[in-house]
Tab-separated table of C-alpha atoms in Angstrom:
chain	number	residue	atom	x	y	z
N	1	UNK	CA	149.652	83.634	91.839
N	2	UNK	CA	152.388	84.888	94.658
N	3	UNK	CA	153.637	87.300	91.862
N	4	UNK	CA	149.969	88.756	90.550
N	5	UNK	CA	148.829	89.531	87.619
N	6	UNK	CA	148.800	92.560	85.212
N	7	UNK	CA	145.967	94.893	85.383
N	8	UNK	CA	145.346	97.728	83.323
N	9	UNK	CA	142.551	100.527	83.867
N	10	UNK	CA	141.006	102.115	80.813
N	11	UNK	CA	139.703	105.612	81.442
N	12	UNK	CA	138.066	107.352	78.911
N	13	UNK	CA	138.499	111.185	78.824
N	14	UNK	CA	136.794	113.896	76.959
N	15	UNK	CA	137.517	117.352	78.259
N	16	UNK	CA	138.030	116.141	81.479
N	17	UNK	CA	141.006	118.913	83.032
N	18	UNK	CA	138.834	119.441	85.837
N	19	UNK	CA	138.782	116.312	87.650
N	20	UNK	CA	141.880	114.409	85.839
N	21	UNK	CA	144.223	115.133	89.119
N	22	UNK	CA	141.977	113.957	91.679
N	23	UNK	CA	141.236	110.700	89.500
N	24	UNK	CA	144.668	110.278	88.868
N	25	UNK	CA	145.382	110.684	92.611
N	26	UNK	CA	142.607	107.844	93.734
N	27	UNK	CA	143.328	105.206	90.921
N	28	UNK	CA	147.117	105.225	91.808
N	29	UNK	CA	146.387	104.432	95.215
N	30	UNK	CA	144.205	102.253	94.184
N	31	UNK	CA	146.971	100.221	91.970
N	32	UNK	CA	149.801	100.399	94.707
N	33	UNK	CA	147.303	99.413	97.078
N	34	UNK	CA	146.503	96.581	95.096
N	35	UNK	CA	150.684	96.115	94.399
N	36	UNK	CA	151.340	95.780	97.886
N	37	UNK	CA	149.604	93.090	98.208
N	38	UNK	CA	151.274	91.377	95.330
N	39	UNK	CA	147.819	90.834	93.975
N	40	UNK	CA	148.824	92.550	90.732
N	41	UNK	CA	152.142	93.459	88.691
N	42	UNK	CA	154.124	96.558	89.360
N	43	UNK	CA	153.901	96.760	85.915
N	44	UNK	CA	150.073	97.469	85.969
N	45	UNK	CA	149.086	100.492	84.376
N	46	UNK	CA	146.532	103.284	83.929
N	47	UNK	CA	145.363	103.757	80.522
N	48	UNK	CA	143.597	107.230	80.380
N	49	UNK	CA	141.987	107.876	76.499
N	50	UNK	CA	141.602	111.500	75.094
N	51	UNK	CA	138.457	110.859	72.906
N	52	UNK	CA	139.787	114.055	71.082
N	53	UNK	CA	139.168	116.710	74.134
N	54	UNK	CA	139.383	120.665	73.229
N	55	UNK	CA	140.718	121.299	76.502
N	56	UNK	CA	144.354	120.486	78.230
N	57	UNK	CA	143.426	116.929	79.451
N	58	UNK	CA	145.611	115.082	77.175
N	59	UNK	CA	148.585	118.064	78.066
N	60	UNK	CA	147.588	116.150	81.690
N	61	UNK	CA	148.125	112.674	80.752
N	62	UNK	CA	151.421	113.492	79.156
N	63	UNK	CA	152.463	115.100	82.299
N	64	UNK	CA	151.009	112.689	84.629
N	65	UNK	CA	152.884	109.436	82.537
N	66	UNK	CA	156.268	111.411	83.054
N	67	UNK	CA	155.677	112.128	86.389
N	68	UNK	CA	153.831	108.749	87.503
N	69	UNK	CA	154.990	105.148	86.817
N	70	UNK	CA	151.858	103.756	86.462
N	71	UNK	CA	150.344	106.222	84.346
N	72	UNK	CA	150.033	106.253	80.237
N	73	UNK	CA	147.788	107.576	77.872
N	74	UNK	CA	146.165	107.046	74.009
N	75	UNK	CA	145.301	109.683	71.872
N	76	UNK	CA	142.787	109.409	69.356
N	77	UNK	CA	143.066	111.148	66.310
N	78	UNK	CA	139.315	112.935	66.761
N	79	UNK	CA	136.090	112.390	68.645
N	80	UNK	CA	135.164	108.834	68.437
N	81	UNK	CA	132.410	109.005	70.981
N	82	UNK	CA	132.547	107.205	74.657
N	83	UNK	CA	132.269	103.361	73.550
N	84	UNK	CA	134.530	103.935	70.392
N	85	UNK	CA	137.017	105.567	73.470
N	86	UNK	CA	136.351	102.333	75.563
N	87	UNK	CA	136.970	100.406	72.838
N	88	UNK	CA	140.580	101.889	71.575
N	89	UNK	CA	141.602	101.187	75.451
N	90	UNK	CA	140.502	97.855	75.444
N	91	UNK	CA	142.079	96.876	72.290
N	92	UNK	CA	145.427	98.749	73.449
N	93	UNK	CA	145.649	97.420	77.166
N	94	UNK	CA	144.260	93.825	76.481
N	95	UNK	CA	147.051	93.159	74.394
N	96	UNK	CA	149.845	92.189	77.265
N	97	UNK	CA	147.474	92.700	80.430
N	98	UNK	CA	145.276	89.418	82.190
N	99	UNK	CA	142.495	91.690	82.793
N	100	UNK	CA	141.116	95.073	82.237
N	101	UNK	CA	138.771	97.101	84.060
N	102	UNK	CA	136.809	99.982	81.644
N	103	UNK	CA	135.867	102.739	84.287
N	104	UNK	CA	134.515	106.992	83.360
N	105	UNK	CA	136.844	109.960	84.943
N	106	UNK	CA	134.169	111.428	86.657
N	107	UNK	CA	134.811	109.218	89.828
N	108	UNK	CA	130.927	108.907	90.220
N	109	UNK	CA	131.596	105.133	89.505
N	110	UNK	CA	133.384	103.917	93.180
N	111	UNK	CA	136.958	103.225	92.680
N	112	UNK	CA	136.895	100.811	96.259
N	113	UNK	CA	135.357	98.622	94.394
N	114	UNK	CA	138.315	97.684	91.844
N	115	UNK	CA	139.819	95.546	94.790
N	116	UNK	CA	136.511	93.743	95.317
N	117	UNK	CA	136.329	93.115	91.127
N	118	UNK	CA	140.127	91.958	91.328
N	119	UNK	CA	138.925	89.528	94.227
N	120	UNK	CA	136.011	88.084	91.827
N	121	UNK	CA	138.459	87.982	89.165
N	122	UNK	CA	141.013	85.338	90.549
N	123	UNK	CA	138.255	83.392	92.037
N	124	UNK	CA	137.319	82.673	88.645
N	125	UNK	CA	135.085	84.902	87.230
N	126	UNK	CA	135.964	86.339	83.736
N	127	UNK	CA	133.544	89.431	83.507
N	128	UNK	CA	133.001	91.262	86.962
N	129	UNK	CA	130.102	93.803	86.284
N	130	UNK	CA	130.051	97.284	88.772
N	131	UNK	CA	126.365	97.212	89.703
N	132	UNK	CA	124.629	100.343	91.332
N	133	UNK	CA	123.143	99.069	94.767
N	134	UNK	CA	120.607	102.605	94.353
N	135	UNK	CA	120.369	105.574	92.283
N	136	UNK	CA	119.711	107.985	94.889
N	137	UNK	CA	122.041	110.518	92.920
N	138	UNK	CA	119.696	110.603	89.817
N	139	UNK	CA	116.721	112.561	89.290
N	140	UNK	CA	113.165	111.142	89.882
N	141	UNK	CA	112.919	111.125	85.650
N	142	UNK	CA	116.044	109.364	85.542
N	143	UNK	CA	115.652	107.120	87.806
N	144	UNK	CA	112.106	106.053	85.923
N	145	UNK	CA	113.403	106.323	82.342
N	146	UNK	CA	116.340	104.254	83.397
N	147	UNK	CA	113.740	101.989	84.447
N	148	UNK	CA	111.645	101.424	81.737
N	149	UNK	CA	114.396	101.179	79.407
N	150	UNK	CA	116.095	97.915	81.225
N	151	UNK	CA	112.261	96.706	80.959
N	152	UNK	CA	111.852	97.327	77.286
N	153	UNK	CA	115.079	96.282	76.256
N	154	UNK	CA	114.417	93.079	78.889
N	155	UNK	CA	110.911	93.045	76.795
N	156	UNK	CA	112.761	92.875	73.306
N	157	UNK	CA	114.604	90.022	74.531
N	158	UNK	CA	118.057	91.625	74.986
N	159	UNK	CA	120.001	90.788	78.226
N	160	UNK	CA	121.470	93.461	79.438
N	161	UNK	CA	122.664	93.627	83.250
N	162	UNK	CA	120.256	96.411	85.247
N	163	UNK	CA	121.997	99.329	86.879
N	164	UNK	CA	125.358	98.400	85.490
N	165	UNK	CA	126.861	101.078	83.021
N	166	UNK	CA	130.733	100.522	81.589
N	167	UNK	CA	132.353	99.989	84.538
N	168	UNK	CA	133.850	96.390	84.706
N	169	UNK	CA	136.296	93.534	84.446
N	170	UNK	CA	137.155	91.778	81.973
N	171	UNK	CA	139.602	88.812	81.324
N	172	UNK	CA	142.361	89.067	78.577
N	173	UNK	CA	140.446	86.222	77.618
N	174	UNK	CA	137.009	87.893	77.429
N	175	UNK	CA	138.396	91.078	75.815
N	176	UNK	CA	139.569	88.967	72.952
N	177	UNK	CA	136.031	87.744	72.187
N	178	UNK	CA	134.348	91.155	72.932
N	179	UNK	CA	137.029	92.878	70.298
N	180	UNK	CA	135.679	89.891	67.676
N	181	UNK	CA	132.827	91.681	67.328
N	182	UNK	CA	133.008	94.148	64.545
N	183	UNK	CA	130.028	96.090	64.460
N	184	UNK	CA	130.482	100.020	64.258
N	185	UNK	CA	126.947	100.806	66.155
N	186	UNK	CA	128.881	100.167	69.425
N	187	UNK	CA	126.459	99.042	72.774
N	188	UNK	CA	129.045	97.789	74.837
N	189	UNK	CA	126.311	97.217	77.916
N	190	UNK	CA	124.567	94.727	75.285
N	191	UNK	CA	127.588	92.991	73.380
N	192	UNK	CA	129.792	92.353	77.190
N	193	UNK	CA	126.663	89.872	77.932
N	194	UNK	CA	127.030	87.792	74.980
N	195	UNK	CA	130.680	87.320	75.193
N	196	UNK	CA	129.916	84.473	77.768
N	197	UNK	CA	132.479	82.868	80.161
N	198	UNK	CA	132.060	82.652	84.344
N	199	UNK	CA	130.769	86.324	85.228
N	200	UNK	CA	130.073	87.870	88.931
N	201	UNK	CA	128.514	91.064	89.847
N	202	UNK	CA	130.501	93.587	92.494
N	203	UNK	CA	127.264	96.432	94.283
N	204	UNK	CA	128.448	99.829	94.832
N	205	UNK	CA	127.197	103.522	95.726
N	206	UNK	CA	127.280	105.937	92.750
N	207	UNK	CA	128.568	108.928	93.553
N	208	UNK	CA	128.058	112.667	92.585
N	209	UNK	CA	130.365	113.954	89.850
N	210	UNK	CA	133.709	114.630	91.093
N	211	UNK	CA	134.177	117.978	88.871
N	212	UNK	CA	133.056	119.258	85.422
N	213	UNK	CA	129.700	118.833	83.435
N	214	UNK	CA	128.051	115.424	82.623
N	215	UNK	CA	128.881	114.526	78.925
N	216	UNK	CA	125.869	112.662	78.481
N	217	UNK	CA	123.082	115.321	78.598
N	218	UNK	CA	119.264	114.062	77.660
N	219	UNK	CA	119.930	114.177	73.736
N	220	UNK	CA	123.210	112.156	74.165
N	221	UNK	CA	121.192	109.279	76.404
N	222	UNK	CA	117.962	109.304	74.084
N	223	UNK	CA	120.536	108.510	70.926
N	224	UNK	CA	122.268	105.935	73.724
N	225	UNK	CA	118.915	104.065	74.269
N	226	UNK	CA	118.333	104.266	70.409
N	227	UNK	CA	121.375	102.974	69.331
N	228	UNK	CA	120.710	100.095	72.001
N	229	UNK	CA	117.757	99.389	71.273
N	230	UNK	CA	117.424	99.115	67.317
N	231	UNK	CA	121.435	97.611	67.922
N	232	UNK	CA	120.178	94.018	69.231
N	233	UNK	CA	116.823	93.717	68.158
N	234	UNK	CA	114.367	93.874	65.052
N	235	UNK	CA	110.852	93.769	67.361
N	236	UNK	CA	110.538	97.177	66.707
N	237	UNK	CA	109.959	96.182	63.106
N	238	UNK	CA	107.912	93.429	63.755
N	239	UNK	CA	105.620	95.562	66.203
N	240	UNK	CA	105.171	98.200	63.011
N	241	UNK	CA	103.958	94.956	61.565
N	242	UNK	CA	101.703	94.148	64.141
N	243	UNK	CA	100.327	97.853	64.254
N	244	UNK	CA	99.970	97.690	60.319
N	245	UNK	CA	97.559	94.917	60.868
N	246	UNK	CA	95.618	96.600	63.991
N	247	UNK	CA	94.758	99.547	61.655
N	248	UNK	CA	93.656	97.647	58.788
N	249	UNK	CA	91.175	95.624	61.154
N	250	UNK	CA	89.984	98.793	62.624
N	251	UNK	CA	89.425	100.159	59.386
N	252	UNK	CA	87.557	97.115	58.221
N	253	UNK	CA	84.968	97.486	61.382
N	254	UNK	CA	84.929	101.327	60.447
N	255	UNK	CA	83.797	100.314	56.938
N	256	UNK	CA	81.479	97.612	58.253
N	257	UNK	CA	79.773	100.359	60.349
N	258	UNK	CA	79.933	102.976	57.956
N	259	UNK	CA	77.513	100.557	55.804
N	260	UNK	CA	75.111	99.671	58.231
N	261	UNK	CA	74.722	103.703	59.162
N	262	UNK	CA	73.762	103.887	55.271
N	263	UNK	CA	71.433	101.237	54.991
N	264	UNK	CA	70.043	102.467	58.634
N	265	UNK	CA	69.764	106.030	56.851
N	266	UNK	CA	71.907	107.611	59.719
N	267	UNK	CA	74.938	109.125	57.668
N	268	UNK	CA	76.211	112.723	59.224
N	269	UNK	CA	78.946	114.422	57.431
N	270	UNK	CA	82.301	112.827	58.089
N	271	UNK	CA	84.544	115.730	58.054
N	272	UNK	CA	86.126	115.033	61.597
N	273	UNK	CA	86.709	111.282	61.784
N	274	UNK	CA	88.197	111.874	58.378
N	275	UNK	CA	90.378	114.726	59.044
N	276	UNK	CA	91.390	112.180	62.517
N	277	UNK	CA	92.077	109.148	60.395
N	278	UNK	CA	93.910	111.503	58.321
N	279	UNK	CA	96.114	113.233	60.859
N	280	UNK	CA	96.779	109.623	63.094
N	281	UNK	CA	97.709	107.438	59.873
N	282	UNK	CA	100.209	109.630	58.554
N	283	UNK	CA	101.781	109.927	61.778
N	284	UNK	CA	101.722	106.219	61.904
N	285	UNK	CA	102.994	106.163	58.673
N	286	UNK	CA	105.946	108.527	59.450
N	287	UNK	CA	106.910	106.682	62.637
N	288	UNK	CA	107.058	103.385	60.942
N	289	UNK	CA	109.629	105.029	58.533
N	290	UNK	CA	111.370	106.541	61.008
N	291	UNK	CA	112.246	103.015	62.390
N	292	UNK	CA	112.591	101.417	59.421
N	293	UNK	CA	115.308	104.451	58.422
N	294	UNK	CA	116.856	103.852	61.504
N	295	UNK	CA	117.765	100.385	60.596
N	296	UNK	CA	118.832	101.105	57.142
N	297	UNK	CA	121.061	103.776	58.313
N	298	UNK	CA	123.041	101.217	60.918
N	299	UNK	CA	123.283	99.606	57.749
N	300	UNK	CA	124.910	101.956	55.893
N	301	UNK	CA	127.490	103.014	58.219
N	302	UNK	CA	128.289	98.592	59.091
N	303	UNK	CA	128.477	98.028	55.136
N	304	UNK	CA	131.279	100.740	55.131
N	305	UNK	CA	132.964	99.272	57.402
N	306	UNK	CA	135.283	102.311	58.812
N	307	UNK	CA	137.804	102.166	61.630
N	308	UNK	CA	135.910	102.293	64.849
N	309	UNK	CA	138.903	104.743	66.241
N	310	UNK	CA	142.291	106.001	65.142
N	311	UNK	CA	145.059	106.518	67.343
N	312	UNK	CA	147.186	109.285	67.112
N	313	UNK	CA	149.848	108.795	69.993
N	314	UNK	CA	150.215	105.857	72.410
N	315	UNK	CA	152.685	106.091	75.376
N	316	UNK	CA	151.327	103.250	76.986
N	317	UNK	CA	152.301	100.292	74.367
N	318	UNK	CA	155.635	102.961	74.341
N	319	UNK	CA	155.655	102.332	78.822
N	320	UNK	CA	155.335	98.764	78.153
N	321	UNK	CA	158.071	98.303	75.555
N	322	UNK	CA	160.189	100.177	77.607
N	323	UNK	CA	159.844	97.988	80.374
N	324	UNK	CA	160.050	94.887	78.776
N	325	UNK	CA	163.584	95.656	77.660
N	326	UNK	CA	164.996	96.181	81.333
């Protein structure tokens, strides 16, 4: 493989003017790094997606792809949310590149190790996952909620890989298969798993954010964990089952007791444990249809089957064409 093979780097971007330059500046070195040691195609390529930012990033990417061989961009037509962004790169770049590698802007995700994933990569492996070796740059609630929600999800039976997010390798190969999945509720951390083939993992130091404001504040990761969750698994249904039946037995043993303090001639006025049963069965009851909603409503939006992104301009399948005429 004296020649190398094409790589192309999938950025995501949503209002990201800040800290476009300096990520711009480190994945280009990165790539001619990377060309110099004929490891990969001088036709390798950036692929930066405006997820339909309000500020001047995609005014960047334009400038930066005229300016910058190795640069190009896709627009999307609106917001399509960070995996729907990840996804309209994939599907663009894996078209004519051996292997892409999904990465955020922010540069918290360590760009040294994209040599160490393109190492893994023609070794064999098909999926190289960027694992955090710590999370010393997260808060203490972070760090636990993080925690407990690669236990649950472990719990629920979905395999997910711990302290990896979206940054990663994947064959042309292995982006085929991921793309065959069509569901809309995107949860790329749980679907990348089930795509199979040789995979390897690549440990790195997460970083502080380069520039700008996180774009996944507590609301954002709470729907995140949601959408994961309730994506790969129906326990949560089956444990409203389970708690269905739990009540009803305790009720049964209520009523059992509730006899013998008759027959015993100890009643006392039941005003509180009735007002309690009250109060902690409808909130039962609303939580159980608050899961159950959740479910129909992924249902809804699958049945409808909508496009998952729409691309509005595309200079890098217009780089690409260009070069393959010279």
């Amino acid at each position: 493989m004296s020649d190398g093979f094409k790589l192309s780097i999938v950025v995501p971007c949503y209002n990201e003017e800040e800290v476009l330059h300096e990520t711009t500046k480190e994945l280009t070195a990165i790539l001619h790094g990377l060309i110099a040691d004929q490891k990969i195609t001088p036709t390798s390529k950036i692929v930066f997606v405006d997820d339909g930012s309000k500020d001047k990033t995609w005014q960047l990417i334009d400038t930066f792809s005229k300016e910058n061989e190795v640069v190009s961009g896709v627009k999307l037509s609106r917001n399509f949310g960070h995996q729907g962004a990840l996804l309209a790169g994939v599907t663009t770049a894996s078209k004519d590149s051996d292997a892409v590698i999904t990465i955020d802007a922010d540069l918290q995700d360590d760009v040294n190790a994209i040599p160490k994933m393109v190492d893994e990569y023609l070794n064999g492996s098909e999926v190289v996952y960027g694992v955090r070796n710590n999370r010393d740059t997260d808060t203490a609630f972070k760090r636990s909620t993080a925690e407990m929600f690669y236990k649950f999800m472990g719990f629920l039976g979905v395999k997910l890989v711990p302290d990896s997010a979206d940054y990663r390798l994947m064959s042309q190969r292995a982006c085929k298969v991921l793309l065959s999945y069509k569901e809309r509720n995107l949860f790329l951390r749980g679907i990348v798993p089930l795509v199979g083939f040789k995979s390897s993992k690549v440990y790195y130091a997460r970083k502080e954010r380069f520039a700008g404001v996180s774009k996944y504040p507590l609301k954002k990761m709470l729907k995140f964990a949601i959408d994961g969750i309730t994506s790969f698994s129906i326990v949560p249904i089956k444990m409203i089952m389970g708690l269905g039946f739990f009540i009803v037995l305790i009720s049964i043993v209520l009523l059992i007791y509730s006899l013998v303090q008759k027959v015993n001639g100890n009643v006392v006025d039941g005003w509180s444990s009735l007002m309690i049963s009250i109060w902690a069965l409808g909130g039962v009851q609303l939580i159980s249809i608050s899961v159950i909603g959740e479910y129909v409503g992924k249902i809804f939006s699958e049945v409808k089957q909508r496009p998952r992104f729409t691309i509005e301009e595309d200079i890098y399948t217009e780089k690409t064409q260009q070069e393959n005429k010279r």
